[in-house]
Every structure is written in C-alpha cells, then in structure tokens.
C-alpha cells in the first residue's frame, strides 16, 4: 500500500512540476522555440527537467536589476550638447538614428572623438598611460582580469593610483573570478582596492553561471576619458616575446560627451553589484565639452530591461545600408531575424562581407556558425575566414559612414544572455578608417563558398547541424 501511495505522490509531483514549468515558459519566454524546448525538457525529464529550468531557465537577474535600478541613480555630469537624433532626420541614416534613440532612450551626442587601437600592443599602453595620469577616479569593468602577464601592469597602475589618492572601482565578472586560477580578484581585494564580482551564483555548483554574464569592457578615467571594445585584461592579447602569436583585437579610446553614457552604464552595474552610488564626487562635476566631430551614443544591452537593443540596432543598420556592410566578429551564430536581414540586404545589391576566424577558441560555436553559412551565401553575402592567431575583433560598418563598436558578438549569448556595451558612431572619417582595417584583414582571409560547404565530409556537416540546435544558448 505504501508503495502505491509513493507512486501516486511521485506522479502528482511530476505533473505539478511539469505544469508549473510549462506555465512559466509559456508566459515569460519571448521565443516560441525556447518555450517549446523547455516544455519538452519538463515533460520528458520528470523532476530533473524542472530542476534544470529552475537553475538555468529563469532570468532572476532581470527582476533583481529592475528592482535595484528602479531607484534613481545620481546622474553623471550631463553634457551641454543637445540630442542630435533629429538633426539626421533627412539623412539616409536618419531612420537608424531614430530607431536606436527609441530603443535606448539615450540622446545622440555631438562633439566626440573615437580612436581605434589595434591589438594589445596599442590598446594596453594607451590604457595604462591614462591610468597613470588619472587625478580623480578610475572605473574599470572587465570580463577577464588575469593576475599574471599584462595583468601585473594593470594591478601596479591601480595600486599606484590609490597611492596618489585616486578613487578606484573595479568590477570583474564572477565566472572568471571563480573559474580562472590566475584571476586578479583576490589579490586586488587583499590589497584593499574596491573590487566586486558581478552576479555570483546562488548555487555553489554554478550550473547556471554561464549565462547572465557582464561581458562589458569599460575603463573610464576621471569621468572624462573612456576605453571600450572587446579587449579583456588577458595574457593571450599580450605576448611581447611572441607578438605574432597574440590574439587580434580592436579596442577604442573615447573622448567627449558620450563618455557620460559609458560612466552611467558602469555606475548602474556598480550599484547593482556593490549597492554603492557613484555621483559627481567620483566622476567630477565639470560638464564634458566637445572635442571632436563624431556623433555617438552608448548602447547598453543585456537580459534585463535593456534586452533586444543591439539586435534592433543591427537590424536597423542592415535595413538602411545602400552600398556596403562590413561585419567583423569572432562568433557568428545569428538568429533567423538577422539571417533574413543579411540576406535581404544582399538581395538589394548591398555588398555584405562577414569576417570571422578560421580556428575558433570555442569549437562548438564555430560548428554552429558554419551550419548557418549557407543561408547567407545563397543570397549573395560573402563570408571570409581569417587564418593565423585568433581574431577577437568586433565591428560593424555601414556605407563608410556608421560604425557599431564594443563588446557584443553576433550570437545569442551577446544579444540575449549577457550584458554588453556598444557605441554607435556617425563619423565618416572613423567609419572609413575602420573599413580600411577590415579590408586589410579580409585580404588575409579565405573566402567560404557554398561548394566548399557541400564538399565537406558528412560527419562534419552532421556535427555542425547538431551544434546548430544549441544556437539559442551559444
């Protein structure tokens, strides 16, 4: 009799859990594929499926972020420049400017200067020099902060800044704090610097820790000078003894009123993590004056209330393109909406070129990406794979006039699961310079053709197709 009751209790528990997971997925999952996947998991893996959903299927961070960010933060010193979105109303790019304005709520600011820094040999010295000259504050957010190699110089710069009386705040994503033996987090904390780890897991097993990461790279000096892009503080980017083997990357030095958008993003992340508000005493009270010709706007994006902002920016840019689109990304796993937009642009006669590495540091992502290639190639877009050291560069340029730069990749992890920061920049000079860098890199790359894809061994094609099923989580 007891065994019968236990069987009934297990059956009822399974049914209740399945219904709870199904109801939550149907109500809160934005994509039908994702909701269907979780329904199948819940019912075909009784109890275990519900536990998986509890661990990795629910975006707890979105609710927490909304609750913390509901309280107004002290505003970073506002720039004197007005929103320039309307000034582009009659321009070919006017629709794109309006779209990003509506999506982000941020003004398009005039008077900025953005300088590309190619690879660690240019980016790291510029960042370290700026830190050495800091007078008031240093705010640093990074996905990876190695203690060894180049990280030693950054640690020394932070310690020296503190000795000068400079306020420092350092934010490192928790995954690399916990999983990388050489992380600088413990040393920085032990040295008495103000350092925090973003979104530590609730459950020690860390089964859900791969998602909801802070992938942003921000360095802000005195609230006036910023650095952003895709570069971590990571040994593979800096190999003076073997410079030809170092990771390739693009990073950017930013001056002007748009630095305020970078500071606001860092301030929100720091408050979210450390529950400390950074106001004018940290950033400075002097307005940011124009220093250049570029119109620029920060795009803060993540799995909270800022979801979909970068996707909308990419889609909008593809829709207004008239001549050329250059996409430079280490991870190319676009969803169907982006695949359709890329194909539509190519069918309209736009030259669409996508540059990605031959060898990826995450093979599963590369396999899934190659399974999508044919959908782009069949409509006239071109894909190039660059050999040599891993190319981690992230860039989109449209018509030699508009550029989108920052930390985001062309995959679901950047567009849905992680926190990212990009800048959109309207500046012909910068866009053409970046396009020239892209074309130089493309000359070293190999074209991917539909015939090559079809000629690959069947096991490789099946492997890539199976990896593609995981695209929503890559």
Coordinates of C-alpha atoms in Angstrom, one line a residue:
X1 CA 0.0 0.0 0.0
X2 CA 2.8 2.4 0.9
X3 CA 4.5 1.7 -2.5
X4 CA 1.2 2.6 -4.3
X5 CA 1.0 5.9 -2.4
X6 CA 4.6 6.7 -3.2
X7 CA 3.9 6.1 -6.9
X8 CA 0.9 8.3 -6.8
X9 CA 2.8 11.0 -4.9
X10 CA 5.6 10.9 -7.5
X11 CA 3.1 11.1 -10.3
X12 CA 1.4 14.1 -8.8
X13 CA 4.7 15.8 -8.1
X14 CA 5.8 15.2 -11.7
X15 CA 2.6 16.6 -13.0
X16 CA 2.6 19.7 -10.8
X17 CA 6.2 20.5 -11.7
X18 CA 5.6 19.9 -15.4
X19 CA 2.6 22.3 -15.2
X20 CA 4.5 25.0 -13.3
X21 CA 7.4 24.9 -15.7
X22 CA 5.1 24.8 -18.7
X23 CA 3.1 27.8 -17.5
X24 CA 6.1 29.9 -16.7
X25 CA 7.7 29.1 -20.0
X26 CA 4.5 29.9 -21.9
X27 CA 4.1 33.2 -20.1
X28 CA 7.6 34.6 -20.0
X29 CA 9.7 33.1 -22.8
X30 CA 10.0 35.5 -25.6
X31 CA 10.8 33.0 -28.3
X32 CA 8.4 30.2 -29.2
X33 CA 11.4 27.8 -29.8
X34 CA 12.7 28.4 -26.4
X35 CA 9.3 27.9 -24.8
X36 CA 8.8 24.6 -26.8
X37 CA 12.3 23.4 -25.8
X38 CA 11.5 23.9 -22.1
X39 CA 8.1 22.2 -22.4
X40 CA 9.8 19.1 -23.9
X41 CA 12.5 19.1 -21.2
X42 CA 9.9 19.5 -18.4
X43 CA 7.8 16.6 -19.6
X44 CA 10.4 14.2 -20.9
X45 CA 12.8 14.6 -18.0
X46 CA 10.4 14.5 -15.0
X47 CA 11.7 16.4 -11.9
X48 CA 15.2 16.8 -13.5
X49 CA 13.7 19.0 -16.2
X50 CA 12.0 21.2 -13.6
X51 CA 15.3 21.5 -11.7
X52 CA 17.2 22.4 -14.9
X53 CA 14.6 25.1 -15.6
X54 CA 14.9 26.4 -12.1
X55 CA 18.7 26.6 -12.4
X56 CA 19.2 28.0 -15.9
X57 CA 15.8 28.7 -17.4
X58 CA 14.6 31.6 -15.3
X59 CA 16.1 35.1 -15.7
X60 CA 16.3 36.0 -12.0
X61 CA 18.7 38.8 -12.8
X62 CA 16.1 40.7 -14.8
X63 CA 13.8 41.1 -11.8
X64 CA 16.7 41.9 -9.5
X65 CA 18.0 44.5 -11.9
X66 CA 14.7 46.1 -12.4
X67 CA 14.2 46.4 -8.6
X68 CA 17.6 47.9 -8.0
X69 CA 17.5 50.2 -10.9
X70 CA 14.1 51.4 -10.1
X71 CA 15.6 53.8 -7.6
X72 CA 17.1 56.8 -9.4
X73 CA 20.9 56.9 -9.6
X74 CA 22.8 60.1 -9.3
X75 CA 23.3 61.3 -12.8
X76 CA 26.8 61.6 -14.3
X77 CA 27.5 65.2 -15.2
X78 CA 25.4 65.9 -18.3
X79 CA 27.0 67.2 -21.5
X80 CA 26.0 70.5 -22.8
X81 CA 25.2 69.2 -26.2
X82 CA 21.6 68.5 -27.2
X83 CA 20.3 65.3 -28.7
X84 CA 21.3 65.2 -32.4
X85 CA 19.0 62.5 -33.5
X86 CA 16.6 64.9 -35.2
X87 CA 19.5 66.6 -37.0
X88 CA 19.8 63.4 -39.1
X89 CA 16.1 63.3 -40.0
X90 CA 16.8 64.0 -43.7
X91 CA 19.9 61.8 -43.9
X92 CA 20.0 58.2 -45.2
X93 CA 20.9 57.2 -41.7
X94 CA 18.1 59.2 -40.0
X95 CA 15.8 56.2 -39.6
X96 CA 18.6 54.3 -37.9
X97 CA 19.3 57.1 -35.5
X98 CA 15.7 57.4 -34.6
X99 CA 15.4 53.6 -34.1
X100 CA 18.3 53.5 -31.7
X101 CA 17.0 56.6 -29.9
X102 CA 13.7 54.9 -29.4
X103 CA 15.3 51.6 -28.3
X104 CA 17.8 53.0 -25.9
X105 CA 16.2 56.3 -24.6
X106 CA 19.7 57.8 -25.0
X107 CA 20.4 61.0 -26.9
X108 CA 22.8 61.1 -29.8
X109 CA 25.6 63.4 -28.6
X110 CA 27.9 65.6 -30.8
X111 CA 31.5 66.5 -30.2
X112 CA 33.2 63.1 -29.7
X113 CA 36.5 61.6 -30.8
X114 CA 36.9 57.9 -31.2
X115 CA 40.3 56.4 -31.9
X116 CA 40.8 52.7 -32.8
X117 CA 43.5 50.8 -31.0
X118 CA 44.7 47.7 -32.9
X119 CA 45.7 44.7 -30.8
X120 CA 47.2 44.7 -27.3
X121 CA 50.3 46.4 -28.4
X122 CA 48.4 49.6 -29.0
X123 CA 45.5 49.3 -26.5
X124 CA 47.3 48.3 -23.3
X125 CA 49.9 51.0 -23.3
X126 CA 47.2 53.6 -24.0
X127 CA 45.1 52.4 -21.2
X128 CA 48.0 52.2 -18.7
X129 CA 49.2 55.7 -19.6
X130 CA 45.7 57.0 -19.0
X131 CA 45.5 55.3 -15.6
X132 CA 48.9 56.8 -14.7
X133 CA 47.6 60.2 -15.4
X134 CA 44.3 59.8 -13.5
X135 CA 43.7 62.5 -11.0
X136 CA 40.2 61.8 -9.5
X137 CA 38.9 58.3 -10.4
X138 CA 39.4 55.1 -12.3
X139 CA 36.4 52.9 -13.1
X140 CA 37.2 49.5 -14.6
X141 CA 34.8 46.8 -15.8
X142 CA 36.1 43.7 -17.5
X143 CA 35.1 40.2 -18.2
X144 CA 38.5 38.7 -17.6
X145 CA 41.3 40.2 -15.4
X146 CA 44.4 38.0 -15.3
X147 CA 46.8 38.5 -12.4
X148 CA 49.8 37.4 -14.5
X149 CA 51.3 38.8 -17.6
X150 CA 49.8 42.1 -18.7
X151 CA 47.6 42.0 -15.6
X152 CA 50.6 42.7 -13.4
X153 CA 51.0 46.1 -15.0
X154 CA 47.3 46.9 -14.5
X155 CA 47.5 45.9 -10.9
X156 CA 50.5 48.1 -10.4
X157 CA 48.7 51.0 -12.1
X158 CA 45.7 50.6 -9.8
X159 CA 47.9 50.4 -6.7
X160 CA 49.9 53.5 -7.8
X161 CA 46.6 55.4 -8.4
X162 CA 45.4 54.6 -4.9
X163 CA 48.7 55.9 -3.5
X164 CA 48.0 59.2 -5.3
X165 CA 44.6 59.4 -3.7
X166 CA 42.7 58.4 -6.9
X167 CA 39.4 56.6 -6.2
X168 CA 39.2 53.2 -7.9
X169 CA 36.3 50.9 -8.6
X170 CA 36.9 47.5 -10.3
X171 CA 34.2 45.2 -11.5
X172 CA 35.0 41.7 -12.8
X173 CA 32.6 39.1 -14.0
X174 CA 32.2 36.3 -11.4
X175 CA 32.7 33.4 -13.9
X176 CA 36.3 34.3 -14.4
X177 CA 36.8 35.2 -10.8
X178 CA 35.9 31.7 -9.8
X179 CA 37.0 29.5 -12.7
X180 CA 40.3 31.1 -13.7
X181 CA 43.1 30.3 -11.3
X182 CA 45.1 33.4 -12.2
X183 CA 42.3 35.9 -11.7
X184 CA 43.4 39.2 -10.1
X185 CA 40.3 39.5 -8.0
X186 CA 41.6 38.0 -4.7
X187 CA 44.9 39.9 -4.9
X188 CA 43.1 43.2 -5.6
X189 CA 40.7 42.6 -2.7
X190 CA 43.5 41.6 -0.4
X191 CA 45.4 44.8 -1.3
X192 CA 42.4 46.9 -0.1
X193 CA 41.2 48.1 -3.5
X194 CA 37.4 48.4 -4.1
X195 CA 36.7 45.4 -6.3
X196 CA 33.4 43.4 -6.8
X197 CA 32.4 40.3 -8.8
X198 CA 29.3 40.6 -10.9
X199 CA 26.4 38.1 -10.4
X200 CA 28.0 35.4 -8.3
X201 CA 25.9 32.2 -8.5
X202 CA 23.4 31.4 -5.8
X203 CA 24.1 27.6 -6.0
X204 CA 27.8 26.6 -5.5
X205 CA 27.6 24.0 -8.3
X206 CA 27.4 27.0 -10.7
X207 CA 25.1 25.2 -13.2
X208 CA 23.6 28.5 -14.2
X209 CA 26.7 30.6 -14.1
X210 CA 27.4 30.5 -17.8
X211 CA 24.5 32.9 -18.5
X212 CA 23.8 36.5 -17.5
X213 CA 27.4 37.5 -17.5
X214 CA 28.8 41.0 -17.6
X215 CA 30.7 40.9 -20.9
X216 CA 31.3 44.7 -20.9
X217 CA 34.7 46.2 -21.2
X218 CA 34.8 49.8 -19.8
X219 CA 37.7 51.9 -18.5
X220 CA 36.8 55.4 -17.5
X221 CA 39.4 57.9 -16.3
X222 CA 38.2 60.9 -14.2
X223 CA 34.8 60.6 -15.8
X224 CA 36.2 62.2 -19.0
X225 CA 38.2 59.7 -20.9
X226 CA 37.0 56.2 -21.8
X227 CA 38.2 53.0 -23.4
X228 CA 35.8 50.3 -24.7
X229 CA 35.7 47.5 -27.2
X230 CA 36.3 43.8 -26.9
X231 CA 39.7 43.5 -25.1
X232 CA 40.0 41.8 -21.8
X233 CA 43.0 42.1 -19.5
X234 CA 44.2 38.7 -20.6
X235 CA 47.6 37.2 -21.3
X236 CA 46.8 35.9 -24.8
X237 CA 46.4 39.5 -26.1
X238 CA 49.9 40.5 -24.9
X239 CA 52.9 38.4 -25.9
X240 CA 56.0 40.6 -26.3
X241 CA 58.2 37.5 -26.7
X242 CA 55.9 36.1 -29.5
X243 CA 53.9 39.1 -30.9
X244 CA 52.9 37.2 -34.0
X245 CA 51.0 34.7 -31.8
X246 CA 49.0 37.2 -29.8
X247 CA 45.2 37.4 -30.1
X248 CA 44.0 40.1 -32.5
X249 CA 41.5 42.6 -31.3
X250 CA 40.1 46.1 -31.7
X251 CA 39.7 48.5 -28.8
X252 CA 38.8 52.2 -28.7
X253 CA 39.9 55.4 -26.9
X254 CA 36.8 57.6 -26.5
X255 CA 36.6 61.3 -25.6
X256 CA 33.7 63.8 -25.5
X257 CA 30.2 63.9 -24.1
X258 CA 29.4 60.2 -25.0
X259 CA 31.8 59.2 -22.2
X260 CA 28.9 60.0 -19.9
X261 CA 27.0 57.0 -21.4
X262 CA 29.9 54.8 -20.5
X263 CA 30.0 56.2 -17.0
X264 CA 26.3 55.8 -16.5
X265 CA 26.5 52.2 -17.5
X266 CA 29.3 51.5 -15.1
X267 CA 27.5 53.4 -12.3
X268 CA 24.4 51.2 -12.8
X269 CA 26.4 48.0 -12.8
X270 CA 28.4 49.0 -9.7
X271 CA 25.3 50.0 -7.8
X272 CA 23.7 46.7 -8.9
X273 CA 26.7 44.7 -7.6
X274 CA 28.1 46.7 -4.7
X275 CA 25.0 48.7 -3.7
X276 CA 27.1 51.9 -3.8
X277 CA 26.0 55.0 -5.8
X278 CA 28.7 56.8 -7.7
X279 CA 27.9 60.5 -8.1
X280 CA 29.6 63.7 -9.0
X281 CA 32.2 63.3 -6.2
X282 CA 33.5 60.3 -8.1
X283 CA 33.0 61.3 -11.7
X284 CA 33.6 65.1 -11.4
X285 CA 31.2 68.0 -11.7
X286 CA 32.6 69.7 -14.9
X287 CA 30.5 69.1 -18.0
X288 CA 32.0 67.1 -20.8
X289 CA 32.9 69.6 -23.6
X290 CA 33.0 68.7 -27.3
X291 CA 36.4 67.5 -28.5
X292 CA 35.7 66.1 -32.0
X293 CA 33.3 65.7 -34.9
X294 CA 31.7 62.3 -34.2
X295 CA 28.1 61.9 -33.3
X296 CA 27.9 59.0 -30.8
X297 CA 25.5 57.1 -28.5
X298 CA 26.1 54.4 -26.0
X299 CA 24.0 51.2 -26.3
X300 CA 23.7 49.4 -23.0
X301 CA 22.2 46.0 -23.6
X302 CA 21.5 42.9 -21.5
X303 CA 19.0 40.3 -20.4
X304 CA 17.2 42.8 -18.2
X305 CA 15.1 45.8 -19.3
X306 CA 17.7 46.5 -22.0
X307 CA 17.0 43.3 -23.9
X308 CA 17.0 43.5 -27.7
X309 CA 18.6 46.9 -28.1
X310 CA 21.6 45.6 -30.0
X311 CA 19.5 43.3 -32.2
X312 CA 17.4 46.3 -33.2
X313 CA 20.5 48.4 -33.9
X314 CA 21.9 45.6 -36.1
X315 CA 18.6 45.1 -37.9
X316 CA 18.2 48.8 -38.4
X317 CA 21.7 49.2 -39.8
X318 CA 21.1 46.4 -42.3
X319 CA 17.8 47.9 -43.4
X320 CA 19.4 51.4 -44.2
X321 CA 22.5 50.1 -45.9
X322 CA 22.9 51.2 -49.5
X323 CA 26.4 50.1 -50.6
X324 CA 28.4 48.1 -48.1
X325 CA 28.2 46.3 -44.8
X326 CA 31.3 45.0 -43.1
X327 CA 30.8 42.7 -40.1
X328 CA 33.9 41.6 -38.1
X329 CA 33.1 39.1 -35.4
X330 CA 34.8 36.1 -33.6
X331 CA 31.5 34.3 -33.1
X332 CA 28.9 34.3 -35.9
X333 CA 25.8 32.5 -34.9
X334 CA 22.9 34.8 -36.0
X335 CA 19.3 34.0 -35.4
X336 CA 16.7 33.9 -38.2
X337 CA 15.8 37.5 -38.0
X338 CA 19.4 38.6 -38.5
X339 CA 19.9 35.9 -41.2
X340 CA 16.9 37.3 -43.1
X341 CA 18.1 40.9 -42.7
X342 CA 21.6 40.0 -44.0
X343 CA 20.1 38.1 -47.0
X344 CA 17.6 41.0 -47.7
X345 CA 20.5 43.5 -47.8
X346 CA 22.5 41.3 -50.1
X347 CA 19.5 40.8 -52.4
X348 CA 19.0 44.6 -52.6
X349 CA 22.5 44.8 -54.0
X350 CA 24.4 45.7 -50.9
X351 CA 27.9 44.2 -50.6
X352 CA 27.7 42.2 -47.4
X353 CA 31.0 40.9 -46.1
X354 CA 31.4 38.9 -42.9
X355 CA 34.9 38.2 -41.4
X356 CA 35.4 35.5 -38.8
X357 CA 38.4 33.3 -37.7
X358 CA 39.3 30.0 -39.3
X359 CA 40.1 28.5 -35.9
X360 CA 37.8 29.5 -33.0
X361 CA 38.6 29.2 -29.3
X362 CA 35.1 27.8 -28.8
X363 CA 34.7 24.9 -31.4
X364 CA 31.1 24.3 -30.6
X365 CA 30.3 28.0 -31.5
X366 CA 32.2 27.7 -34.7
X367 CA 30.4 24.5 -35.7
X368 CA 27.0 26.0 -35.1
X369 CA 28.1 29.1 -37.1
X370 CA 29.1 27.1 -40.1
X371 CA 25.8 25.3 -40.1
X372 CA 24.2 28.8 -40.8
X373 CA 26.6 29.8 -43.5
X374 CA 24.7 28.5 -46.5
X375 CA 21.6 30.6 -45.6
X376 CA 23.7 33.8 -46.1
X377 CA 25.8 32.6 -49.0
X378 CA 22.9 31.5 -51.1
X379 CA 21.6 35.1 -51.3
X380 CA 24.9 36.8 -52.2
X381 CA 26.5 37.7 -48.9
X382 CA 30.2 36.8 -48.6
X383 CA 31.9 35.1 -45.6
X384 CA 35.6 35.2 -45.1
X385 CA 37.6 33.1 -42.6
X386 CA 40.9 34.6 -41.4
X387 CA 43.8 32.3 -40.6
X388 CA 46.5 32.9 -38.0
X389 CA 46.1 33.9 -34.4
X390 CA 42.6 34.1 -33.0
X391 CA 40.8 37.2 -34.2
X392 CA 38.5 38.5 -31.4
X393 CA 37.7 41.8 -33.2
X394 CA 34.1 43.1 -33.1
X395 CA 32.9 45.7 -35.6
X396 CA 30.1 46.6 -37.9
X397 CA 30.5 49.4 -40.5
X398 CA 27.7 50.6 -42.9
X399 CA 28.4 52.6 -46.1
X400 CA 31.6 54.0 -44.7
X401 CA 29.5 56.3 -42.5
X402 CA 28.3 54.5 -39.5
X403 CA 30.1 52.1 -37.1
X404 CA 29.0 50.0 -34.2
X405 CA 31.8 49.1 -31.8
X406 CA 32.1 47.4 -28.4
X407 CA 31.8 44.1 -26.7
X408 CA 29.0 42.4 -28.5
X409 CA 29.3 39.4 -30.8
X410 CA 26.9 38.1 -33.4
X411 CA 25.4 35.3 -31.3
X412 CA 22.6 34.7 -28.8
X413 CA 25.0 35.0 -25.8
X414 CA 25.7 38.6 -26.6
X415 CA 22.3 39.5 -28.0
X416 CA 20.2 37.8 -25.3
X417 CA 22.1 36.3 -22.4
X418 CA 25.0 38.6 -21.5
X419 CA 25.3 42.3 -20.5
X420 CA 27.1 44.2 -23.3
X421 CA 28.1 47.8 -24.2
X422 CA 28.5 49.2 -27.7
X423 CA 28.8 52.6 -29.2
X424 CA 27.1 53.7 -32.4
X425 CA 29.2 56.3 -34.1
X426 CA 28.2 58.6 -37.0
X427 CA 31.6 59.8 -38.4
X428 CA 32.7 59.3 -42.0
X429 CA 36.4 59.6 -41.1
X430 CA 36.2 56.9 -38.4
X431 CA 34.0 54.6 -40.4
X432 CA 36.2 54.7 -43.4
X433 CA 39.3 54.1 -41.3
X434 CA 37.6 51.1 -39.7
X435 CA 36.5 49.9 -43.1
X436 CA 40.1 50.1 -44.3
X437 CA 41.2 48.0 -41.3
X438 CA 38.5 45.5 -42.2
X439 CA 39.6 45.3 -45.8
X440 CA 43.2 44.8 -44.9
X441 CA 42.2 41.9 -42.6
X442 CA 39.9 40.5 -45.3
X443 CA 42.8 40.3 -47.8
X444 CA 44.5 37.8 -45.4
X445 CA 41.3 35.7 -45.2
X446 CA 39.9 32.8 -47.2
X447 CA 36.5 33.0 -48.9
X448 CA 33.9 30.4 -47.9
X449 CA 31.9 29.1 -50.8
X450 CA 28.7 27.0 -51.0
X451 CA 30.6 24.4 -53.0
X452 CA 33.2 24.0 -50.2
X453 CA 30.4 23.6 -47.6
X454 CA 28.7 20.9 -49.7
X455 CA 32.0 19.1 -50.2
X456 CA 32.8 18.7 -46.6
X457 CA 32.6 15.1 -45.1
X458 CA 29.1 14.1 -44.0
X459 CA 30.2 13.6 -40.3
X460 CA 31.4 17.2 -40.2
X461 CA 28.1 18.5 -41.7
X462 CA 26.1 16.4 -39.2
X463 CA 28.2 17.7 -36.3
X464 CA 27.6 21.3 -37.3
X465 CA 23.9 20.7 -37.8
X466 CA 23.7 19.2 -34.3
X467 CA 25.6 22.1 -32.8
X468 CA 23.2 24.5 -34.6
X469 CA 20.4 23.1 -32.4
X470 CA 22.2 24.8 -29.4
X471 CA 22.3 28.2 -31.1
X472 CA 19.8 29.8 -28.7
X473 CA 22.2 29.1 -25.9
X474 CA 25.6 29.8 -27.6

